[in-house]
């Protein structure tokens, strides 16, 4: 069996993803989890792990330097990465929404100003309904834009909605809901089929059990 | 500001040194294999009518460089070679005896990178096409030729060819009575093996149990047993006929003891608008994207004027070169010792007489420039 390299999105998802892998017997030693090394092997040597920014996980997997990855659906939709996404891990649940100041949801003009970290998703969403938009691409604290009058609304990822509320914003509509996906490189899926199927089967079982346990 | 002439447009590049040698080796290997299977070389125009490629490639043709001919007709820089070869087969070579076997090596161009990993805008395709033979024998011939090229490049244990028949998917779509939007959505989900969302989509048309079994099916990649698993779930006649066709090809592959190079992959539906039955992809260890693809495209010949069976494949020379280079290293191959000849200011005639003589003896010569007088 060949070793699989798995890229994991740092941050929001990382803890839950490693917990899930632990449930199927893939353990990283505590030392490696807390160390600053960005590439580590599990205890059996069957898997190698890379830790990368969410958007980069899709890049590594698309190029095949990582065979698999764990990353949110939001990232896949934004980057349009050409990868396989065989499993919904049902962790890291959140929503991609349009939000605006509770007091003034639209400006009534023909052109909507949209501030977002997700220009691709925002463009496609408003484009699909024929709404002309001006996309203002920001890299963080998007909620500020409507407050300061830079944009009419924002397109952003929401987990609890607390940041929105605290800045006087309300959800206008939900574009999609997102969960973490196990993704795979197209070539690795065929060339390392045996290892890949073993991992997929194990994770699929763990996910189905996890869903039952939650009910 | 940088000098605009020093740059090169994105997705384009130079080849030299070891890389150029490797490319030539791969080309030579492939052409020896084609010749060995009695294929004849063809070169098609680099520039052709856009409408030809539109017929040949469907919506993908819009990713070509386009410009206007003097008479107002739209031209394109060739985005694929098959369209041109197929047209030649059914027009100029119409009266030739069948089967007609042609091969080519030629660059193709696209205006935008296909994806982040497939960033090249000029890439060289090595391929062959077989006209006038329907059914299993043609399919086997093509698959064996593709396999032999990789064998002869020393990649025997490192490649796999995945087989599918687009009619399996088309049968399911017809059976579920999907409209074109739903079909496109389903195709995308099957193509990305997205079982979760696929199950959700199919459950609008079928029972929960059936939907789950169908969704699980797209994740299977394996040998002949995949066909058995598919028969448990897919009942419509059109799909079953396709599964039977795959089975017959698989049986021969099994008898030839070649099952280690092949896989059945029913989730390969990315080229649905192009192929009409068998379609396949070639994956190679060390390459993150496929290095080749092919299949049967009987509809295209009809669109171009004469319905006849057609099947072929292409290998991406650039992707293959990357893998070979990563394996063998960047060191250029050693060349034969050269006969050094020096041009002197008063007697270049003798130098070149010697050079000509050495060349006819089959030696390599290296002419050094005139000595600098101090």
XYZ file of C-alpha atoms in Angstrom:
589
model
C 0.000 0.000 0.000
C 1.293 3.458 -0.787
C 1.554 6.293 1.703
C -1.128 8.953 1.386
C -0.398 12.623 1.889
C -3.322 14.464 3.444
C -3.503 18.276 3.493
C -5.552 19.739 6.319
C -6.935 23.265 6.468
C -5.451 25.120 9.398
C -7.706 26.991 11.771
C -11.456 26.486 12.165
C -11.489 22.895 10.880
C -8.174 21.535 12.063
C -9.201 20.332 15.526
C -12.414 18.599 14.399
C -10.646 17.003 11.434
C -7.897 15.522 13.601
C -10.533 14.292 16.092
C -12.340 12.522 13.272
C -9.115 10.899 12.079
C -8.354 9.802 15.649
C -11.670 7.947 15.705
C -10.472 5.774 12.816
C -7.134 5.142 14.475
C -4.955 7.727 12.752
C -2.971 9.344 15.541
C -0.537 12.189 15.495
C 1.598 12.360 18.600
C 0.830 15.313 20.864
C 4.297 16.629 20.224
C 3.722 16.889 16.478
C 0.310 18.492 16.957
C 1.747 21.319 18.979
C 5.009 21.674 17.059
C 5.451 24.156 14.276
C 6.384 21.593 11.674
C 4.065 21.839 8.711
C 4.527 18.274 7.518
C 4.343 15.240 9.831
C 3.749 11.508 9.581
C 1.246 9.584 11.688
C 2.457 6.906 14.078
C 2.108 4.048 11.577
C 3.753 5.917 8.718
C 0.764 5.175 6.480
C -0.147 8.840 6.243
C 1.706 12.111 5.953
C -0.038 15.307 6.985
C 0.405 18.827 5.678
C -1.116 21.830 7.382
C -1.958 24.678 5.055
C -4.266 27.661 4.658
C -7.735 26.509 3.530
C -7.422 27.912 0.009
C -4.016 26.292 -0.394
C -5.320 22.834 0.550
C -7.276 22.788 -2.705
C -4.154 23.897 -4.595
C -1.958 21.146 -3.124
C -4.553 18.495 -3.914
C -5.273 19.749 -7.426
C -1.556 19.587 -8.258
C -1.278 16.160 -6.664
C 1.469 16.980 -4.137
C -1.165 16.021 -1.573
C -3.338 13.000 -2.417
C -6.243 14.069 -0.201
C -7.335 17.078 1.755
C -9.842 18.234 4.310
C -11.355 21.593 3.491
C -14.686 23.430 3.607
C -17.152 23.361 0.729
C -17.004 27.173 0.726
C -13.348 27.039 -0.330
C -14.081 24.530 -3.096
C -16.865 26.687 -4.493
C -14.747 29.825 -4.340
C -11.606 28.374 -5.921
C -13.422 26.103 -8.402
C -10.650 23.583 -7.753
C -10.679 20.605 -10.107
C -10.631 17.871 -7.449
C -12.781 14.941 -6.437
C -14.877 15.401 -3.309
C -16.010 11.915 -2.347
C -17.011 12.538 1.283
C -19.030 15.034 3.275
C -17.474 14.972 6.735
C -20.463 16.831 8.253
C -18.104 18.776 10.528
C -17.376 22.504 10.408
C -20.960 23.364 9.521
C -21.537 26.987 8.535
C -23.519 29.101 6.074
C -22.544 31.401 3.212
C -24.936 34.342 3.480
C -25.741 37.776 2.167
C -25.964 40.172 5.108
C -26.805 43.852 5.318
C -27.513 46.526 7.925
C -30.728 45.484 9.630
C -32.135 48.948 9.028
C -31.439 49.206 5.279
C -31.265 45.887 3.400
C -31.011 47.372 -0.113
C -30.082 50.709 -1.653
C -32.829 50.692 -4.260
C -30.333 51.511 -7.037
C -29.559 49.356 -10.036
C -26.062 48.549 -8.842
C -25.363 46.703 -5.613
C -22.017 47.149 -3.841
C -20.915 43.879 -2.274
C -17.972 43.528 0.092
C -16.589 40.013 0.423
C -13.671 37.650 0.815
C -15.409 35.396 -1.726
C -15.540 37.330 -5.025
C -16.185 34.210 -7.083
C -19.168 33.033 -5.062
C -20.605 36.550 -4.802
C -20.258 37.186 -8.542
C -21.927 33.886 -9.438
C -24.712 34.313 -6.887
C -25.807 37.761 -8.027
C -25.014 36.950 -11.649
C -27.419 33.999 -11.617
C -30.299 36.396 -10.926
C -29.143 39.129 -13.264
C -28.286 41.598 -10.501
C -25.411 43.888 -11.502
C -22.891 44.182 -8.679
C -19.693 45.917 -7.831
C -17.508 43.508 -5.893
C -15.248 45.022 -3.265
C -12.704 42.394 -2.314
C -11.514 42.524 1.289
C -9.378 40.080 3.229
C -10.974 40.331 6.664
C -13.419 42.184 8.960
C -15.869 42.348 6.083
C -18.653 43.399 8.499
C -17.117 46.865 8.648
C -17.886 47.640 5.023
C -21.669 48.230 5.307
C -21.240 49.963 8.664
C -18.842 52.477 7.122
C -20.893 52.844 3.959
C -18.312 51.184 1.687
C -20.803 48.511 0.582
C -24.546 47.858 0.571
C -24.137 44.285 1.753
C -21.595 41.558 2.383
C -21.240 37.949 1.308
C -19.559 36.017 4.087
C -19.300 32.778 5.987
C -21.339 32.677 9.183
C -21.073 30.120 11.977
C -23.035 31.519 14.918
C -23.970 34.933 13.536
C -22.595 36.716 16.570
C -20.201 39.006 14.705
C -23.027 40.035 12.396
C -25.367 40.897 15.283
C -22.737 42.812 17.188
C -22.162 45.000 14.157
C -25.851 45.597 13.526
C -26.019 43.333 10.483
C -28.713 40.769 9.684
C -28.796 37.829 7.277
C -30.724 38.750 4.129
C -30.469 35.332 2.496
C -28.517 32.094 2.648
C -26.537 31.197 -0.491
C -25.566 27.688 0.611
C -24.628 25.748 3.681
C -21.136 24.397 3.924
C -19.478 21.472 5.657
C -15.965 20.069 5.526
C -15.243 17.747 2.612
C -12.660 15.068 2.123
C -11.198 15.850 -1.284
C -8.912 13.794 -3.473
C -6.579 14.354 -6.393
C -7.940 12.804 -9.593
C -4.799 10.865 -10.424
C -4.159 9.677 -6.848
C -7.714 8.370 -6.675
C -6.839 5.905 -9.453
C -3.136 5.312 -8.851
C -3.409 4.782 -5.090
C -6.872 3.244 -5.315
C -6.296 0.638 -2.613
C -5.055 3.046 0.061
C -7.647 5.586 -0.975
C -10.581 3.166 -0.709
C -9.355 2.008 2.700
C -9.243 5.585 3.992
C -12.598 6.506 2.424
C -14.360 3.446 3.848
C -12.993 4.062 7.336
C -13.858 7.764 7.311
C -17.293 7.090 5.814
C -18.088 4.678 8.665
C -16.834 7.129 11.273
C -18.939 9.912 9.762
C -22.097 7.788 9.672
C -21.543 6.706 13.284
C -20.842 10.279 14.293
C -24.098 11.445 12.706
C -26.012 8.723 14.593
C -24.316 9.686 17.856
C -25.405 13.302 17.364
C -29.070 12.388 16.804
C 9.172 49.100 -16.239
C 10.383 45.878 -17.727
C 11.161 45.490 -21.387
C 8.010 44.069 -22.993
C 10.076 41.909 -25.374
C 11.842 40.037 -22.591
C 8.640 38.524 -21.231
C 6.688 35.569 -22.521
C 2.885 35.225 -22.241
C 1.596 33.104 -19.364
C 1.204 29.388 -20.000
C 3.800 29.393 -22.811
C 7.446 28.403 -22.591
C 10.759 27.347 -24.111
C 12.153 23.826 -24.256
C 15.886 23.117 -24.449
C 18.639 20.922 -23.042
C 17.647 17.701 -21.356
C 13.953 18.530 -21.523
C 14.057 18.860 -25.305
C 15.902 15.533 -25.505
C 13.280 13.788 -23.376
C 10.456 15.198 -25.493
C 12.142 13.901 -28.626
C 12.659 10.472 -27.045
C 8.971 10.228 -26.141
C 7.947 11.298 -29.649
C 10.306 8.776 -31.244
C 9.043 6.007 -28.965
C 5.415 6.787 -29.727
C 5.932 7.008 -33.470
C 7.742 3.648 -33.498
C 4.744 2.117 -31.707
C 2.274 3.716 -34.139
C 4.312 2.494 -37.098
C 4.429 -0.942 -35.510
C 0.630 -1.047 -35.491
C 0.494 0.137 -39.141
C -0.571 3.719 -38.506
C 0.248 6.460 -40.998
C 1.313 9.993 -40.067
C -0.912 12.981 -40.782
C -0.320 16.689 -40.204
C -3.349 18.971 -40.043
C -3.431 22.779 -40.386
C -2.511 24.802 -37.300
C -5.205 27.340 -38.188
C -8.649 26.165 -39.185
C -12.312 27.211 -39.192
C -13.688 27.750 -35.719
C -16.873 25.967 -36.752
C -14.898 22.749 -37.270
C -13.708 22.765 -33.662
C -17.163 23.732 -32.453
C -18.501 20.594 -34.145
C -15.639 18.537 -32.795
C -15.336 19.752 -29.213
C -18.642 21.407 -28.360
C -18.559 24.258 -25.865
C -14.893 23.634 -25.044
C -13.940 25.093 -28.429
C -14.778 28.567 -27.108
C -11.509 28.405 -25.179
C -9.529 28.788 -28.414
C -7.650 31.779 -29.809
C -9.946 33.133 -32.520
C -9.525 35.636 -35.310
C -11.154 36.618 -38.583
C -10.238 35.383 -42.061
C -10.236 37.821 -44.992
C -13.722 36.705 -46.016
C -15.148 37.260 -42.543
C -15.130 33.636 -41.496
C -14.028 32.882 -37.961
C -10.708 31.059 -37.650
C -9.148 29.429 -34.617
C -5.703 28.338 -33.573
C -6.171 24.559 -33.367
C -7.468 23.645 -29.858
C -7.468 19.931 -30.723
C -6.149 17.718 -33.493
C -8.877 15.069 -33.654
C -11.432 17.390 -35.315
C -9.090 18.097 -38.220
C -8.050 14.462 -38.601
C -11.676 13.294 -38.544
C -12.597 15.807 -41.247
C -9.710 14.650 -43.419
C -10.802 11.039 -42.925
C -14.388 11.592 -44.085
C -13.574 14.048 -46.895
C -10.146 13.878 -48.535
C -9.515 10.280 -47.461
C -13.112 9.226 -47.953
C -12.309 6.761 -50.701
C -9.402 5.175 -48.886
C -9.844 1.601 -47.810
C -11.069 1.084 -44.243
C -9.906 0.626 -41.551
C -8.038 3.916 -41.811
C -5.275 4.369 -39.229
C -3.690 7.787 -38.637
C -1.320 9.264 -36.050
C -0.003 12.749 -35.336
C 2.097 14.838 -33.038
C 1.172 18.510 -32.948
C 0.823 21.497 -30.627
C -2.658 22.659 -29.628
C -3.585 25.998 -28.096
C -6.103 27.315 -25.621
C -6.803 30.893 -24.651
C -7.226 30.312 -20.921
C -5.575 27.861 -18.559
C -7.920 24.919 -18.039
C -7.355 24.823 -14.283
C -4.649 25.820 -11.880
C -2.816 22.535 -12.378
C -3.387 22.505 -16.163
C -1.966 25.950 -16.770
C -0.393 25.405 -20.194
C -1.853 27.306 -23.125
C 0.286 25.580 -25.727
C 0.651 21.844 -25.318
C 1.732 19.080 -27.622
C -0.556 16.154 -28.272
C 0.611 12.781 -29.505
C -2.321 10.733 -30.703
C -3.871 8.322 -33.137
C -7.289 7.708 -34.655
C -8.837 4.558 -36.096
C -11.717 4.941 -38.554
C -14.128 2.355 -39.893
C -14.059 -0.306 -37.186
C -16.852 -0.590 -34.664
C -17.007 -2.539 -31.437
C -14.526 -4.372 -29.276
C -11.599 -5.080 -31.637
C -11.037 -1.371 -32.363
C -11.293 -0.546 -28.676
C -8.769 -3.201 -27.730
C -6.359 -2.093 -30.466
C -6.423 1.494 -29.257
C -6.031 0.552 -25.589
C -3.117 -1.766 -26.364
C -1.328 0.898 -28.410
C -1.692 3.421 -25.598
C -0.403 0.872 -23.098
C 2.553 -0.126 -25.269
C 3.795 3.456 -25.478
C 4.004 3.658 -21.687
C 5.565 0.188 -21.473
C 8.277 1.152 -23.927
C 9.008 4.342 -22.015
C 9.828 2.170 -19.004
C 6.679 3.128 -17.141
C 5.150 -0.358 -17.121
C 4.267 -0.410 -13.419
C 3.406 3.229 -13.030
C 0.380 3.929 -15.172
C -3.260 2.984 -15.103
C -5.917 3.376 -17.773
C -9.443 3.941 -16.437
C -12.318 2.706 -18.563
C -15.889 3.922 -18.736
C -18.728 4.029 -21.244
C -20.577 7.354 -21.354
C -23.799 5.527 -22.184
C -23.969 4.206 -18.601
C -24.543 7.773 -17.419
C -26.699 8.760 -20.407
C -28.988 5.806 -19.741
C -29.468 6.833 -16.119
C -30.232 10.432 -17.110
C -32.770 9.266 -19.704
C -34.365 6.900 -17.224
C -34.737 9.634 -14.578
C -36.118 12.000 -17.278
C -33.779 14.823 -16.272
C -33.854 18.145 -18.123
C -30.599 19.648 -19.387
C -29.958 21.734 -16.240
C -30.484 18.756 -13.956
C -28.326 16.641 -16.253
C -25.492 19.172 -16.050
C -25.798 19.303 -12.257
C -25.771 15.526 -11.999
C -22.827 15.237 -14.341
C -20.806 17.651 -12.231
C -21.597 15.756 -9.026
C -20.740 12.380 -10.554
C -17.562 13.819 -12.066
C -16.375 15.149 -8.689
C -17.533 11.928 -6.904
C -19.622 14.148 -4.644
C -21.796 11.349 -3.239
C -23.491 13.464 -0.571
C -24.924 16.071 -2.898
C -25.578 13.490 -5.608
C -27.666 11.427 -3.221
C -29.662 14.552 -2.382
C -30.221 15.303 -6.090
C -31.189 11.767 -7.090
C -33.543 11.355 -4.120
C -35.894 13.818 -5.840
C -36.453 11.151 -8.483
C -35.845 7.844 -6.734
C -36.193 6.189 -3.343
C -33.750 7.019 -0.555
C -32.255 3.531 -0.681
C -31.786 3.612 -4.468
C -30.254 7.085 -4.290
C -27.716 6.039 -1.722
C -26.718 2.949 -3.675
C -26.405 4.958 -6.850
C -24.314 7.644 -5.134
C -22.009 5.019 -3.594
C -21.511 3.561 -7.048
C -19.749 6.688 -8.323
C -17.026 6.230 -5.728
C -16.115 2.743 -6.854
C -12.959 2.372 -8.771
C -11.781 -1.125 -9.368
C -11.717 -4.130 -11.606
C -14.504 -6.187 -13.184
C -16.395 -6.404 -9.885
C -17.396 -2.739 -10.319
C -19.537 -3.833 -13.276
C -21.315 -6.402 -11.099
C -21.949 -3.779 -8.424
C -23.355 -1.432 -11.079
C -25.742 -4.084 -12.385
C -27.214 -4.388 -8.889
C -28.225 -0.722 -8.988
C -28.695 0.310 -12.628
C -31.583 -1.409 -14.396
C -32.312 0.657 -17.527
C -31.587 -0.976 -20.877
C -29.365 1.718 -22.345
C -26.986 1.654 -19.382
C -27.023 -2.135 -19.229
C -26.001 -2.360 -22.883
C -23.054 -0.091 -22.068
C -22.130 -2.201 -19.033
C -22.209 -5.289 -21.274
C -19.874 -3.584 -23.762
C -17.460 -2.751 -20.954
C -17.718 -6.304 -19.691
C -16.698 -7.701 -23.096
C -13.646 -5.411 -23.237
C -12.793 -6.329 -19.660
C -13.028 -10.052 -20.417
C -10.412 -9.764 -23.138
C -8.195 -7.614 -20.924
C -8.463 -10.349 -18.290
C -7.596 -13.069 -20.804
C -4.559 -11.071 -21.897
C -3.425 -10.834 -18.247
C -3.438 -7.051 -18.396
C -5.844 -6.253 -15.573
C -3.099 -4.584 -13.522
C -2.962 -1.698 -16.029
C -6.701 -1.075 -16.192
C -9.471 0.063 -13.857
C -13.187 0.546 -14.370
C -14.212 4.063 -13.376
C -17.927 4.715 -13.896
C -17.522 8.220 -12.448
C -15.499 9.464 -15.437
C -18.142 11.594 -17.160
C -16.085 14.714 -17.887
C -16.081 14.245 -21.662
C -19.744 13.430 -22.136
C -20.387 15.746 -25.053
C -17.576 14.294 -27.091
C -17.534 10.539 -26.750
C -20.341 8.166 -27.663
C -19.396 4.890 -25.962
C -16.066 3.777 -24.474
C -14.046 6.610 -22.952
C -10.801 6.313 -21.043
C -8.158 8.296 -19.198
C -4.512 7.561 -18.554
C -2.983 8.378 -15.170
C 0.709 8.188 -14.385
C 2.505 8.161 -11.037
C 4.112 11.532 -10.489
C 1.546 13.497 -12.522
C -1.282 15.206 -10.634
C -3.461 15.399 -13.730
C -4.221 12.811 -16.389
C -1.545 12.376 -19.049
C -3.828 10.995 -21.732
C -7.422 10.345 -22.715
C -9.431 8.830 -25.490
C -12.567 7.088 -26.573
C -15.106 6.381 -29.267
C -16.654 9.377 -31.053
C -18.942 7.994 -33.750
C -21.186 11.115 -33.862
C -18.444 13.467 -35.015
C -17.852 11.774 -38.358
C -21.597 12.014 -39.064
C -21.575 15.736 -38.273
C -18.642 16.190 -40.657
C -20.384 14.466 -43.531
C -20.105 10.682 -43.327
C -21.199 8.531 -40.419
C -18.574 5.959 -39.618
C -17.104 4.472 -36.448
C -14.136 6.391 -35.023
C -11.986 5.916 -31.969
C -8.688 7.366 -30.789
C -6.613 8.813 -27.977
C -4.156 11.570 -27.203
C -1.187 11.683 -24.854
C -0.133 14.992 -23.341
C 3.572 15.195 -24.225
C 4.231 18.025 -21.769
C 2.751 16.260 -18.729
C 4.571 13.064 -19.658
C 7.871 14.935 -20.069
C 7.522 16.420 -16.561
C 7.241 12.928 -15.093
C 10.145 11.501 -17.111
C 12.371 14.422 -16.121
C 11.525 14.110 -12.439
C 12.463 10.421 -12.673
C 15.644 10.516 -14.717
C 17.087 13.823 -13.567
C 17.978 16.924 -15.518
C 21.456 15.864 -16.677
C 21.713 16.076 -20.458
C 22.593 12.844 -22.236
C 26.269 12.574 -23.077
C 27.028 13.239 -26.740
C 29.673 11.559 -28.873
C 33.156 13.081 -28.725
C 33.434 15.881 -31.265
C 36.187 16.504 -33.804
C 37.360 20.016 -32.938
C 38.098 22.187 -35.941
C 39.474 25.683 -35.668
C 38.857 28.394 -38.203
C 41.988 30.431 -38.748
C 42.070 33.816 -40.404
C 44.033 32.729 -43.481
C 42.662 29.268 -44.123
C 38.981 28.632 -43.461
C 38.786 26.570 -46.686
C 40.842 23.680 -45.237
C 38.831 23.741 -42.045
C 35.564 23.278 -43.873
C 36.986 20.646 -46.229
C 37.992 18.706 -43.116
C 34.601 19.333 -41.574
C 32.755 17.957 -44.602
C 34.977 14.887 -44.650
C 34.455 14.289 -40.926
C 30.679 14.656 -41.280
C 30.592 12.049 -44.055
C 32.572 9.713 -41.813
C 29.693 10.155 -39.371
C 31.661 12.176 -36.820
C 30.408 15.105 -34.826
C 32.317 18.308 -35.560
C 32.574 21.465 -33.521
C 33.778 24.553 -35.339
C 35.582 26.939 -33.035
C 35.577 30.636 -33.830
C 38.577 32.438 -35.215
C 41.492 32.733 -32.868
C 41.842 36.157 -31.407
C 45.111 37.742 -32.480
C 46.945 39.427 -29.681
